[in-house]
Short mmCIF file of C-alpha atoms and ligand atoms in Angstrom, two decimals:
data_model
loop_
_atom_site.label_atom_id
_atom_site.label_comp_id
_atom_site.label_asym_id
_atom_site.label_seq_id
_atom_site.Cartn_x
_atom_site.Cartn_y
_atom_site.Cartn_z
CA UNK A 1196 -15.23 31.37 -8.40
CA UNK A 1197 -12.70 28.57 -7.81
CA UNK A 1198 -13.86 25.23 -6.42
CA UNK A 1199 -12.78 23.78 -3.09
CA UNK A 1200 -10.56 21.31 -4.94
CA UNK A 1201 -8.58 22.07 -8.05
CA UNK A 1202 -7.92 18.93 -10.03
CA UNK A 1203 -6.06 18.54 -13.32
CA UNK A 1204 -7.90 16.15 -15.64
CA UNK A 1205 -5.99 14.48 -18.47
CA UNK A 1206 -8.55 12.54 -20.53
CA UNK A 1207 -5.86 10.59 -22.44
CA UNK A 1208 -6.64 8.74 -25.67
CA UNK A 1209 -8.35 5.54 -26.86
CA UNK A 1210 -11.10 4.88 -24.31
CA UNK A 1211 -9.56 7.57 -22.03
CA UNK A 1212 -11.93 10.42 -22.96
CA UNK A 1213 -14.95 8.10 -22.62
CA UNK A 1214 -14.09 6.83 -19.14
CA UNK A 1215 -12.96 10.32 -18.07
CA UNK A 1216 -16.34 11.84 -18.95
CA UNK A 1217 -18.00 9.03 -16.97
CA UNK A 1218 -15.81 9.58 -13.90
CA UNK A 1219 -16.31 13.32 -14.01
CA UNK A 1220 -20.08 12.86 -14.01
CA UNK A 1221 -19.96 10.58 -10.95
CA UNK A 1222 -17.43 12.66 -8.98
CA UNK A 1223 -19.39 15.87 -9.58
CA UNK A 1224 -22.50 14.10 -8.32
CA UNK A 1225 -20.65 12.87 -5.20
CA UNK A 1226 -18.84 16.04 -4.15
CA UNK A 1227 -19.55 19.65 -4.94
CA UNK A 1228 -16.87 22.19 -5.69
CA UNK A 1229 -14.36 20.29 -7.83
CA UNK A 1230 -12.72 22.70 -10.25
CA UNK A 1231 -11.54 20.67 -13.27
CA UNK A 1232 -8.58 21.92 -15.23
CA UNK A 1233 -8.43 19.91 -18.44
CA UNK A 1234 -5.00 19.33 -19.97
CA UNK A 1235 -3.63 17.11 -22.70
CA UNK A 1236 -0.90 14.49 -22.97
CA UNK A 1237 -0.05 11.85 -25.58
CA UNK A 1238 -1.00 11.78 -29.25
CA UNK A 1239 -3.59 14.58 -28.91
CA UNK A 1240 -1.02 16.85 -27.25
CA UNK A 1241 1.53 16.04 -29.95
CA UNK A 1242 -0.93 17.10 -32.66
CA UNK A 1243 -1.96 20.30 -30.86
CA UNK A 1244 1.18 21.42 -29.03
CA UNK A 1245 3.98 19.57 -30.80
CA UNK A 1246 4.89 17.79 -27.54
CA UNK A 1247 3.74 14.52 -26.00
CA UNK A 1248 3.89 15.88 -22.47
CA UNK A 1249 3.42 19.66 -22.78
CA UNK A 1250 4.91 21.89 -20.10
CA UNK A 1251 1.48 23.43 -19.40
CA UNK A 1252 0.15 19.97 -18.47
CA UNK A 1253 3.00 19.43 -16.00
CA UNK A 1254 2.63 23.00 -14.73
CA UNK A 1255 -1.07 22.46 -14.11
CA UNK A 1256 -0.37 19.33 -12.05
CA UNK A 1257 2.34 21.16 -10.11
CA UNK A 1258 -0.21 23.88 -9.30
CA UNK A 1259 -3.22 21.70 -8.49
CA UNK A 1260 -0.97 18.98 -6.93
CA UNK A 1261 -3.64 16.41 -7.72
CA UNK A 1262 -4.54 14.98 -11.11
CA UNK A 1263 -6.63 12.21 -12.59
CA UNK A 1264 -5.82 10.78 -15.97
CA UNK A 1265 -7.20 8.40 -18.53
CA UNK A 1266 -4.87 5.94 -20.26
CA UNK A 1267 -2.43 7.06 -22.93
CA UNK A 1268 -1.31 4.90 -25.86
CA UNK A 1269 2.37 3.99 -26.12
CA UNK A 1270 3.23 2.50 -29.54
CA UNK A 1271 5.20 -0.71 -28.90
CA UNK A 1272 8.87 -0.95 -29.89
CA UNK A 1273 8.89 2.42 -31.65
CA UNK A 1274 11.50 4.02 -29.42
CA UNK A 1275 8.69 6.35 -28.28
CA UNK A 1276 9.07 6.93 -24.54
CA UNK A 1277 5.98 6.14 -22.48
CA UNK A 1278 4.26 9.32 -21.31
CA UNK A 1279 3.09 7.47 -18.25
CA UNK A 1280 6.64 6.62 -17.27
CA UNK A 1281 7.80 10.18 -18.08
CA UNK A 1282 5.03 11.67 -15.92
CA UNK A 1283 5.93 9.46 -12.95
CA UNK A 1284 9.58 10.40 -13.28
CA UNK A 1285 9.02 14.16 -13.87
CA UNK A 1286 6.79 14.47 -10.81
CA UNK A 1287 8.69 11.86 -8.80
CA UNK A 1288 5.53 9.81 -8.23
CA UNK A 1289 7.48 7.00 -6.65
CA UNK A 1290 4.64 4.86 -5.29
CA UNK A 1291 1.94 3.13 -7.31
CA UNK A 1292 -0.97 1.91 -5.21
CA UNK A 1293 -3.36 -0.57 -6.81
CA UNK A 1294 -6.05 -2.14 -4.64
CA UNK A 1295 -7.69 -5.32 -5.89
CA UNK A 1296 -10.81 -6.38 -4.04
CA UNK A 1297 -13.62 -8.74 -4.98
CA UNK A 1298 -16.68 -6.81 -6.08
CA UNK A 1299 -20.27 -7.90 -5.56
CA UNK A 1300 -21.91 -9.65 -8.47
CA UNK A 1301 -18.66 -10.15 -10.38
CA UNK A 1302 -18.07 -13.90 -10.51
CA UNK A 1303 -14.45 -14.96 -10.09
CA UNK A 1304 -12.61 -18.13 -9.14
CA UNK A 1305 -11.73 -16.81 -5.66
CA UNK A 1306 -14.12 -14.75 -3.52
CA UNK A 1307 -13.25 -12.25 -0.78
CA UNK A 1308 -9.96 -11.07 -2.27
CA UNK A 1309 -8.83 -7.82 -0.71
CA UNK A 1310 -5.24 -6.91 -1.35
CA UNK A 1311 -3.21 -3.95 -2.47
CA UNK A 1312 -0.19 -3.85 -4.74
CA UNK A 1313 2.37 -1.20 -3.84
CA UNK A 1314 4.86 -0.82 -6.64
CA UNK A 1315 8.05 1.21 -6.78
CA UNK A 1316 7.46 3.48 -9.74
CA UNK A 1317 10.71 5.21 -10.71
CA UNK A 1318 13.57 2.69 -10.80
CA UNK A 1319 14.30 -0.84 -11.97
CA UNK A 1320 14.10 -1.79 -15.66
CA UNK A 1321 11.61 1.06 -16.22
CA UNK A 1322 14.22 3.73 -15.45
CA UNK A 1323 14.70 4.08 -19.20
CA UNK A 1324 18.43 3.27 -19.32
CA UNK A 1325 18.37 1.63 -22.74
CA UNK A 1326 21.11 0.82 -25.25
CA UNK A 1327 19.87 -0.19 -28.70
CA UNK A 1328 21.45 -3.24 -30.38
CA UNK A 1329 24.18 -2.19 -32.78
CA UNK A 1330 24.39 1.42 -31.49
CA UNK A 1331 27.80 2.97 -30.72
CA UNK A 1332 26.66 3.33 -27.08
CA UNK A 1333 25.86 -0.40 -26.83
CA UNK A 1334 29.27 -1.11 -28.38
CA UNK A 1335 31.02 1.13 -25.82
CA UNK A 1336 29.05 -0.50 -23.01
CA UNK A 1337 30.11 -3.99 -24.19
CA UNK A 1338 33.74 -2.92 -24.21
CA UNK A 1339 33.45 -1.41 -20.76
CA UNK A 1340 31.76 -4.47 -19.29
CA UNK A 1341 34.43 -6.72 -20.75
CA UNK A 1342 37.16 -4.45 -19.36
CA UNK A 1343 35.54 -4.07 -15.93
CA UNK A 1344 34.61 -7.64 -15.18
CA UNK A 1345 35.14 -9.87 -18.19
CA UNK A 1346 31.43 -9.93 -19.04
CA UNK A 1347 30.70 -10.96 -22.62
CA UNK A 1348 27.58 -9.60 -24.26
CA UNK A 1349 26.67 -10.59 -27.81
CA UNK A 1350 27.28 -7.79 -30.34
CA UNK A 1351 23.65 -7.91 -31.51
CA UNK A 1352 22.18 -7.53 -27.98
CA UNK A 1353 20.02 -4.61 -26.86
CA UNK A 1354 20.59 -3.76 -23.20
CA UNK A 1355 18.24 -2.42 -20.52
CA UNK A 1356 19.85 -1.49 -17.20
CA UNK A 1357 18.16 -2.28 -13.88
CA UNK A 1358 19.07 0.30 -11.22
CA UNK A 1359 17.60 -0.22 -7.73
CA UNK A 1360 18.92 2.13 -5.03
CA UNK A 1361 18.89 2.11 -1.24
CA UNK A 1362 17.31 5.60 -1.16
CA UNK A 1363 14.67 4.65 -3.76
CA UNK A 1364 13.84 1.46 -1.87
CA UNK A 1365 13.78 3.07 1.59
CA UNK A 1366 11.12 5.55 0.60
CA UNK A 1367 8.83 2.94 -1.00
CA UNK A 1368 9.25 0.67 2.02
CA UNK A 1369 8.41 3.54 4.36
CA UNK A 1370 5.42 4.40 2.18
CA UNK A 1371 4.21 0.79 2.22
CA UNK A 1372 4.41 0.53 6.02
CA UNK A 1373 2.62 3.86 6.46
CA UNK A 1374 -0.05 2.86 3.95
CA UNK A 1375 -0.53 -0.47 5.72
CA UNK A 1376 -0.92 1.19 9.12
CA UNK A 1377 -3.26 3.90 7.85
CA UNK A 1378 -5.47 1.32 6.14
CA UNK A 1379 -5.42 -1.24 8.97
CA UNK A 1380 -3.58 -3.81 6.92
CA UNK A 1381 -1.62 -6.49 8.73
CA UNK A 1382 1.00 -8.01 6.51
CA UNK A 1383 3.45 -6.89 3.84
CA UNK A 1384 4.86 -9.44 1.40
CA UNK A 1385 7.91 -8.37 -0.59
CA UNK A 1386 8.37 -10.06 -3.99
CA UNK A 1387 11.88 -10.35 -5.46
CA UNK A 1388 14.35 -12.56 -7.26
CA UNK A 1389 17.26 -11.92 -4.94
CA UNK A 1390 18.79 -15.35 -5.61
CA UNK A 1391 19.41 -14.46 -9.27
CA UNK A 1392 19.87 -10.67 -8.97
CA UNK A 1393 21.54 -10.13 -5.58
CA UNK A 1394 22.77 -6.64 -6.43
CA UNK A 1395 19.39 -5.17 -7.46
CA UNK A 1396 16.57 -7.37 -6.09
CA UNK A 1397 18.83 -8.42 -3.21
CA UNK A 1398 19.35 -4.78 -2.29
CA UNK A 1399 15.59 -4.18 -2.42
CA UNK A 1400 15.05 -7.11 -0.06
CA UNK A 1401 17.85 -6.20 2.38
CA UNK A 1402 16.67 -2.60 2.51
CA UNK A 1403 13.07 -3.67 3.14
CA UNK A 1404 14.26 -5.95 5.97
CA UNK A 1405 15.97 -3.01 7.75
CA UNK A 1406 12.54 -1.63 8.45
CA UNK A 1407 11.17 -4.79 9.97
CA UNK A 1408 13.35 -4.49 13.05
CA UNK A 1409 11.04 -1.65 14.15
CA UNK A 1410 8.17 -2.61 16.42
CA UNK A 1411 4.68 -2.35 14.98
CA UNK A 1412 1.50 -4.16 14.07
CA UNK A 1413 2.40 -4.83 10.46
CA UNK A 1414 4.17 -8.12 9.87
CA UNK A 1415 6.61 -8.74 7.05
CA UNK A 1416 7.59 -11.65 4.85
CA UNK A 1417 9.35 -12.08 1.54
CA UNK A 1418 8.90 -14.47 -1.35
CA UNK A 1419 10.67 -15.18 -4.61
CA UNK A 1420 8.55 -13.59 -7.29
CA UNK A 1421 7.85 -16.86 -9.11
CA UNK A 1422 6.65 -18.57 -5.92
CA UNK A 1423 4.62 -15.50 -5.05
CA UNK A 1424 2.88 -15.65 -8.43
CA UNK A 1425 1.99 -19.31 -7.98
CA UNK A 1426 0.62 -18.68 -4.46
CA UNK A 1427 -1.30 -15.66 -5.65
CA UNK A 1428 -3.29 -17.52 -8.29
CA UNK A 1429 -4.04 -20.40 -5.93
CA UNK A 1430 -4.65 -18.59 -2.66
CA UNK A 1431 -5.02 -14.83 -3.15
CA UNK A 1432 -6.86 -14.39 0.17
CA UNK A 1433 -3.63 -15.21 1.97
CA UNK A 1434 -2.16 -11.86 0.86
CA UNK A 1435 -2.70 -8.35 2.16
CA UNK A 1436 -0.09 -5.84 0.91
CA UNK A 1437 2.31 -6.80 -1.89
CA UNK A 1438 5.40 -4.60 -2.06
CA UNK A 1439 7.23 -4.92 -5.35
CA UNK A 1440 9.94 -3.36 -7.50
CA UNK A 1441 8.69 -1.69 -10.67
CA UNK A 1442 8.53 -4.48 -13.27
CA UNK A 1443 7.08 -7.18 -10.99
CA UNK A 1444 4.61 -4.61 -9.66
CA UNK A 1445 3.40 -3.85 -13.16
CA UNK A 1446 2.87 -7.51 -14.00
CA UNK A 1447 1.32 -8.53 -10.69
CA UNK A 1448 -1.12 -5.63 -10.64
CA UNK A 1449 -2.60 -6.91 -13.91
CA UNK A 1450 -2.64 -10.42 -12.46
CA UNK A 1451 -4.50 -9.13 -9.40
CA UNK A 1452 -6.91 -7.27 -11.71
CA UNK A 1453 -7.59 -10.61 -13.38
CA UNK A 1454 -8.21 -12.26 -9.99
CA UNK A 1455 -11.06 -9.89 -9.17
CA UNK A 1456 -12.75 -9.64 -12.54
CA UNK A 1457 -10.66 -7.77 -15.07
CA UNK A 1458 -8.83 -4.62 -15.99
CA UNK A 1459 -11.98 -2.54 -16.28
CA UNK A 1460 -12.40 -2.64 -12.49
CA UNK A 1461 -9.03 -1.79 -10.95
CA UNK A 1462 -8.16 1.74 -9.87
CA UNK A 1463 -4.73 3.11 -9.21
CA UNK A 1464 -2.79 6.00 -7.74
CA UNK A 1465 0.71 7.27 -8.38
CA UNK A 1466 1.90 9.12 -5.32
CA UNK A 1467 4.98 11.17 -4.45
CA UNK A 1468 5.78 13.44 -1.51
CA UNK A 1469 4.36 16.44 -3.40
CA UNK A 1470 1.97 15.30 -6.12
CA UNK A 1471 -0.54 12.56 -6.77
CA UNK A 1472 -1.90 11.32 -10.10
CA UNK A 1473 -4.80 8.88 -10.09
CA UNK A 1474 -5.42 6.56 -13.04
CA UNK A 1475 -6.97 3.19 -13.83
CA UNK A 1476 -4.62 0.22 -14.25
CA UNK A 1477 -5.94 -0.52 -17.75
CA UNK A 1478 -4.58 0.93 -20.98
CA UNK A 1479 -6.25 2.82 -23.82
CA UNK A 1480 -7.94 -0.34 -25.19
CA UNK A 1481 -7.72 0.59 -28.89
CA UNK A 1482 -9.81 -2.50 -29.73
CA UNK A 1483 -12.95 -0.98 -28.19
CA UNK A 1484 -12.17 2.78 -28.31
CA UNK A 1485 -14.79 5.14 -29.72
CA UNK A 1486 -17.69 2.70 -29.25
CA UNK A 1487 -18.88 3.96 -25.88
CA UNK A 1488 -18.70 0.49 -24.30
CA UNK A 1489 -15.58 0.74 -22.11
CA UNK A 1490 -16.12 -0.10 -18.47
CA UNK A 1491 -15.76 3.19 -16.53
CA UNK A 1492 -15.56 1.56 -13.08
CA UNK A 1493 -11.73 1.49 -12.85
CA UNK A 1494 -11.64 5.20 -13.65
CA UNK A 1495 -14.52 5.98 -11.26
CA UNK A 1496 -12.83 4.03 -8.43
CA UNK A 1497 -9.59 5.89 -9.21
CA UNK A 1498 -11.69 9.01 -8.67
CA UNK A 1499 -12.84 7.65 -5.29
CA UNK A 1500 -9.18 7.16 -4.30
CA UNK A 1501 -8.58 10.75 -5.35
CA UNK A 1502 -11.48 12.02 -3.22
CA UNK A 1503 -10.02 10.20 -0.21
CA UNK A 1504 -6.64 11.80 -0.89
CA UNK A 1505 -8.38 15.20 -1.02
CA UNK A 1506 -9.92 14.54 2.39
CA UNK A 1507 -13.42 13.90 0.99
CA UNK A 1508 -13.78 10.67 2.95
CA UNK A 1509 -17.59 10.49 2.87
CA UNK A 1510 -17.68 11.24 -0.86
CA UNK A 1511 -15.06 8.54 -1.53
CA UNK A 1512 -16.96 5.89 0.45
CA UNK A 1513 -20.25 6.93 -1.16
CA UNK A 1514 -18.80 6.42 -4.66
CA UNK A 1515 -17.42 2.98 -3.70
CA UNK A 1516 -20.76 1.95 -2.21
CA UNK A 1517 -22.62 3.19 -5.29
CA UNK A 1518 -20.30 1.13 -7.55
CA UNK A 1519 -20.95 -1.95 -5.37
CA UNK A 1520 -24.71 -1.35 -5.47
CA UNK A 1521 -24.81 -1.10 -9.27
CA UNK A 1522 -22.62 -4.19 -9.71
CA UNK A 1523 -24.69 -6.09 -7.17
CA UNK A 1524 -27.98 -5.19 -8.92
CA UNK A 1525 -26.37 -6.50 -12.10
CA UNK A 1526 -28.69 -4.98 -14.71
CA UNK A 1527 -26.44 -2.13 -15.85
CA UNK A 1528 -23.10 -3.52 -17.00
CA UNK A 1529 -20.68 -3.01 -19.86
CA UNK A 1530 -19.92 -5.91 -22.25
CA UNK A 1531 -16.65 -6.91 -20.48
CA UNK A 1532 -18.87 -7.94 -17.52
CA UNK A 1533 -21.36 -9.70 -19.74
CA UNK A 1534 -23.82 -6.80 -20.07
CA UNK A 1535 -24.88 -4.58 -22.95
CA UNK A 1536 -24.92 -1.14 -21.32
CA UNK A 1537 -22.82 1.80 -22.45
CA UNK A 1538 -20.07 3.58 -20.52
CA UNK A 1539 -22.38 6.51 -19.76
CA UNK A 1540 -25.29 4.22 -18.76
CA UNK A 1541 -23.04 2.74 -16.07
CA UNK A 1542 -21.88 6.19 -14.94
CA UNK A 1543 -25.49 7.40 -14.81
CA UNK A 1544 -26.56 4.38 -12.74
CA UNK A 1545 -23.67 4.90 -10.29
CA UNK A 1546 -24.46 8.61 -9.96
CA UNK A 1547 -28.13 7.73 -9.35
CA UNK A 1548 -27.10 5.26 -6.60
CA UNK A 1549 -25.29 7.97 -4.61
CA UNK A 1550 -27.03 9.25 -1.49
CA UNK A 1551 -29.18 12.30 -2.26
P1 NAD B 1200 -5.36 -2.43 -22.37
O1 NAD B 1200 -5.52 -2.37 -20.89
O2 NAD B 1200 -5.60 -1.18 -23.12
O3 NAD B 1200 -6.31 -3.56 -22.97
C1 NAD B 1200 -6.20 -4.95 -22.66
C2 NAD B 1200 -7.58 -5.62 -22.87
O4 NAD B 1200 -8.47 -5.21 -21.82
C3 NAD B 1200 -8.25 -5.21 -24.17
O5 NAD B 1200 -8.95 -6.31 -24.69
C4 NAD B 1200 -9.22 -4.13 -23.76
O6 NAD B 1200 -10.36 -4.02 -24.59
C5 NAD B 1200 -9.61 -4.57 -22.35
N1 NAD B 1200 -9.91 -3.40 -21.51
C6 NAD B 1200 -9.02 -2.54 -20.96
N2 NAD B 1200 -9.67 -1.59 -20.28
C7 NAD B 1200 -10.98 -1.84 -20.40
C8 NAD B 1200 -12.15 -1.19 -19.93
N3 NAD B 1200 -12.10 -0.09 -19.17
N4 NAD B 1200 -13.35 -1.73 -20.25
C9 NAD B 1200 -13.43 -2.85 -20.98
N5 NAD B 1200 -12.35 -3.51 -21.47
C10 NAD B 1200 -11.14 -3.01 -21.17
O7 NAD B 1200 -3.89 -2.97 -22.63
P2 NAD B 1200 -3.04 -3.00 -23.99
O8 NAD B 1200 -3.93 -3.38 -25.13
O9 NAD B 1200 -1.86 -3.80 -23.65
O10 NAD B 1200 -2.56 -1.51 -24.18
C11 NAD B 1200 -3.15 -0.58 -25.07
C12 NAD B 1200 -2.39 0.73 -25.00
O11 NAD B 1200 -2.54 1.32 -23.70
C13 NAD B 1200 -0.88 0.58 -25.21
O12 NAD B 1200 -0.43 1.63 -26.02
C14 NAD B 1200 -0.31 0.71 -23.81
O13 NAD B 1200 0.99 1.21 -23.82
C15 NAD B 1200 -1.26 1.69 -23.19
N6 NAD B 1200 -1.30 1.62 -21.72
C16 NAD B 1200 -1.43 2.79 -21.06
C17 NAD B 1200 -1.54 2.78 -19.69
C18 NAD B 1200 -1.70 4.10 -18.99
O14 NAD B 1200 -1.93 5.10 -19.64
N7 NAD B 1200 -1.57 4.14 -17.69
C19 NAD B 1200 -1.53 1.59 -18.97
C20 NAD B 1200 -1.42 0.39 -19.68
C21 NAD B 1200 -1.32 0.41 -21.07
#
């Protein structure tokens, strides 16, 4: 018999399988009738299927429409394309949503932080338009740039192109305003560097401003990304929704994770018009993988976001309250929060804190 909700689960690698098992335990305890369809991606998929992102993984997400995934390792500088980026582009998951809120019993410099980063997920420097230094393509590009506009690029330069479109920006702006309204948020702050990159960041800003002429309860402001970063570390409570192009969104979501206690706590969602893939902000943490000590809370809270998306509002709130209760009690914690409990101890405590 099929469950009420079909969900594709991609455990990932590194600490991914550990935090995935933990999240599955908690979500099954919170809501009955989730049918899990487990699929692979990353190094494990390459070994078993000869592909990093097998078609049957994508097909499963297209069928279930909703997926939750653990982190996947991307070797740095190897020319190996990030599976996470590929997945967002294949499924057109154009909006990343990353809430950062202060959690009980987690000491941080600033209390009462409650903001959400909304990041454009498909364009900008992450579009994957890359020209390797010394390649014939980079050579042809240099020639063309010189011919077109007299630009000189050094012959030993690698080049990454930064496309930001009106259509791509309009949909993320619309998404951000709708998200703000639906979640009773009051203010959107757009981060950019329009003074230095008027054609890409400037376009993002001008397109976002189009929307602000419409009446509504959500106010709008913009800030140069460097000023925004300085304000954020000094006065994070001043912010509500941060709307950012891809690269700045990636960096600031880790900064916001740091503001509220670390990567092990921050959930995330990648959302498109058709599909949604939920995942923690953290990576595969190879330094602690296989030891059973990874903090599962980011993955469990990603699961709560998924439950809300599936319409399981009570289940989602119950999971969030159970996480708060366990953090507040303080005796069951993983080492990143100063405790000595295991990943599954934390999951067990959260499951036990759910209403019966
Ligand atoms: P990371 O997030 O894996 O780790 C950074 C630090 O935070 C490490 O010290 C790690 O031990 C700690 N940490 C992260 N998650 C934790 C958790 N749940 N509990 C306790 N400690 C935790 O970042 P990284 O080291 O830059 O990246 C490692 C790999 O992960 C890279 O290959 C990267 O490409 C990949 N990555 C994947 C995703 C994804 O799949 N969405 C996201 C980011 C990074």
